[in-house]
Amino acid sequence: MRYVITTYDWVPEMAVGFVRDLRVRWALNEAGQPYTLETYSVRDKTPALFATQPFGQVPALHDGDLTIFESGAILLYLGDRYSALMPEDATGRAETQQWLVAGLNTVEPVVLALTMARVFDRDEAATARALPRVHERLRQLAAAIEGRDFLAAGRFTIADILVGDVLRLLSARDELADYPALADYLARLTARPGFQQAHAAQVAHFRDAS
């Protein structure tokens, strides 16, 4: 097979289904491209992992002699190759790229700050500080998606994979309850066979390893 995705051998139960290799699995499913996995220990990060990803994280994508790390960069790489993931016209590509970068730079950081405070640090004060920022972004994103099925170019793209995966972290805590446009948007995304297959495959991988 052409593509190899790196992932861990194990993660805590709360992370199963949310590890970012899911984004790459989802994209390759949408593009109709098979892949295999290359697994590394999360407890004993070896030089081989750091040679693949300089921060000892996952995922990375191997495509022959080329290795790419960071899920956003991988999605852009695959989007350049498959029209199922990104339009071929200049306007559609620009819209897709801007929304993917917005997901990475504007939406995901505030969501991760809340997740770290609430789930990992269990810091009530930090959680209280993070929530208003998250809901400001949700209000803005809801206004942008209102009346649209997808974020860019009037169709499904890699931007939806990125932003949808970020929203899943909030949906798991019912933070989308006051944003029906976002809840409906996420439901459309997670109903796609490409996501369903990616999620089931990741869950099976980590459950089999435990």
C-alpha positions as a printed Julia matrix, in Angstrom:
210×3 Matrix{Float64}:
   0.0    0.0    0.0
   1.14   3.54  -0.76
   0.28   5.22   2.54
   1.43   4.4    6.07
   0.02   6.29   9.07
   1.9    6.38  12.36
   0.01   5.98  15.6
   0.57   4.88  19.18
   0.27   1.37  20.58
  -1.97   2.52  23.45
  -3.76   5.61  24.79
  -5.93   6.16  27.89
  -9.58   5.19  27.48
 -10.72   8.83  27.34
  -8.53   9.4   24.26
  -9.75   6.39  22.29
 -11.53   7.68  19.19
  -9.92  11.12  19.49
  -6.27  10.55  18.55
  -5.42  12.73  15.57
  -4.47   9.86  13.29
  -8.25   9.66  12.87
  -8.11  12.8   10.69
  -5.71  11.1    8.29
  -7.65   7.83   8.28
 -10.83   9.8    7.52
  -9.22  11.71   4.65
  -7.83   8.58   3.05
 -11.2    6.86   3.39
 -12.89   9.79   1.65
 -10.31   9.63  -1.13
 -10.74   5.86  -1.5
  -7.09   5.2   -0.6
  -6.03   2.23   1.53
  -3.42   2.56   4.24
  -1.5    0.58   6.8
  -0.35   1.56  10.3
   3.08   1.95  11.84
   2.76   1.77  15.62
   5.02   3.3   18.25
   5.05   3.01  22.03
   3.49   5.99  23.79
   5.09   5.0   27.11
   8.63   4.51  25.78
   9.15   6.98  22.95
  12.08   5.7   20.96
  14.58   7.48  18.69
  12.73   5.91  15.76
   9.58   7.85  16.68
  11.49  11.13  17.04
  13.12  10.48  13.67
   9.63  10.34  12.19
   8.1   13.17  14.23
  10.52  15.53  16.02
   8.13  16.11  18.94
   7.38  12.41  19.51
   3.75  12.8   18.5
   1.37  11.18  16.03
   0.3   11.1   13.31
   2.84  11.23  10.55
   2.19  10.0    7.03
   4.65   8.01   4.95
   4.21   8.23   1.19
   7.12   6.32  -0.24
  10.3    8.18   0.69
   8.34  11.23   1.88
   7.27  11.62   5.51
   4.96  14.42   6.63
   3.98  15.23  10.21
   1.24  17.45  11.7
  -2.33  16.52  10.84
  -3.07  19.86   9.16
  -0.04  19.56   6.87
  -1.0   15.98   6.04
  -4.55  17.02   5.15
  -3.24  19.77   2.87
  -0.87  17.3    1.22
  -3.66  14.83   0.55
  -6.02  17.62  -0.53
  -3.52  18.57  -3.23
  -3.75  15.04  -4.59
  -7.41  14.09  -4.4
 -10.36  16.13  -5.65
 -12.58  14.27  -3.17
 -10.79  16.28  -0.47
 -10.3   19.7   -2.05
 -11.67  21.41  -5.17
  -9.4   21.84  -8.16
 -10.4   25.45  -8.91
  -8.39  28.27  -7.33
 -11.3   29.83  -5.46
 -12.45  26.54  -3.95
  -8.9   25.65  -2.92
  -8.36  29.03  -1.28
 -11.63  28.77   0.67
 -10.72  25.26   1.81
  -7.22  26.25   2.89
  -8.4   29.32   4.82
 -10.96  27.32   6.78
  -8.51  24.55   7.55
  -6.0   27.09   8.85
  -8.78  28.83  10.81
  -9.6   25.5   12.39
  -5.97  24.98  13.39
  -5.16  28.53  14.51
  -8.43  30.02  15.73
 -10.75  27.22  16.84
  -8.59  24.33  18.01
  -6.3   26.25  20.44
  -9.18  27.52  22.58
 -10.83  24.08  22.55
  -7.6   22.41  23.6
  -7.09  24.96  26.39
 -10.51  24.03  27.75
  -9.81  20.32  27.37
  -6.48  20.59  29.17
  -8.01  22.58  32.04
 -11.1   20.43  32.42
  -9.92  16.91  31.64
  -6.19  16.74  32.27
  -5.53  19.39  34.93
  -9.01  19.25  36.51
  -8.58  22.92  37.27
 -11.98  24.53  37.86
 -10.64  28.09  37.75
  -8.83  27.52  34.46
 -11.92  25.8   33.06
 -14.06  28.81  34.0
 -11.58  31.11  32.23
 -11.47  28.94  29.1
 -15.23  28.5   28.63
 -16.07  32.08  27.55
 -13.37  31.97  24.85
 -14.7   28.67  23.55
 -18.27  29.92  23.4
 -17.19  33.11  21.64
 -15.62  30.97  18.92
 -18.68  28.72  18.78
 -20.98  31.7   18.28
 -18.77  32.98  15.49
 -18.48  29.57  13.83
 -22.23  28.97  14.11
 -22.89  32.26  12.34
 -20.51  31.27   9.55
 -22.03  27.82   9.01
 -25.68  28.91   9.27
 -27.54  27.89   6.11
 -24.58  25.93   4.75
 -23.9   22.21   4.71
 -20.11  22.58   4.69
 -17.53  25.26   5.4
 -15.87  25.79   2.02
 -16.69  25.73  -1.68
 -20.22  24.44  -1.1
 -18.99  20.87  -0.56
 -17.16  18.52   1.8
 -13.42  19.21   2.09
 -10.44  18.66   4.34
 -11.51  21.8    6.22
 -14.57  19.9    7.43
 -12.39  17.0    8.59
 -10.25  19.35  10.69
 -13.0   21.52  12.15
 -15.37  18.59  12.62
 -12.77  16.65  14.57
 -12.21  19.63  16.85
 -15.94  20.04  17.44
 -16.17  16.39  18.47
 -14.22  17.25  21.63
 -16.93  19.74  22.59
 -19.84  17.56  21.55
 -18.63  14.86  23.92
 -19.21  17.37  26.76
 -22.49  18.7   25.34
 -20.99  22.13  24.66
 -22.79  22.32  21.3
 -26.27  22.13  22.83
 -26.88  25.87  22.36
 -25.63  25.86  18.76
 -28.02  23.81  16.62
 -26.29  24.83  13.38
 -23.03  23.37  14.68
 -24.68  20.28  16.12
 -26.36  19.61  12.76
 -23.12  20.26  10.9
 -21.22  17.81  13.09
 -23.98  15.21  12.72
 -23.66  15.46   8.93
 -19.93  14.93   9.14
 -19.94  12.03  11.57
 -22.66  10.26   9.56
 -20.31  10.02   6.59
 -19.03   6.48   5.9
 -15.47   7.81   5.74
 -15.67   9.04   9.33
 -17.55   5.99  10.58
 -14.91   3.67   9.16
 -12.04   5.76  10.5
 -13.52   5.98  13.98
 -14.32   2.25  14.15
 -10.82   1.37  12.95
  -9.14   3.58  15.55
 -11.3    2.28  18.39
 -10.6   -1.31  17.33
  -6.86  -0.62  17.16
  -6.63   0.7   20.7
  -9.09  -1.77  22.2
  -7.17  -4.69  20.65
  -3.95  -3.27  22.1
  -5.29  -2.89  25.65
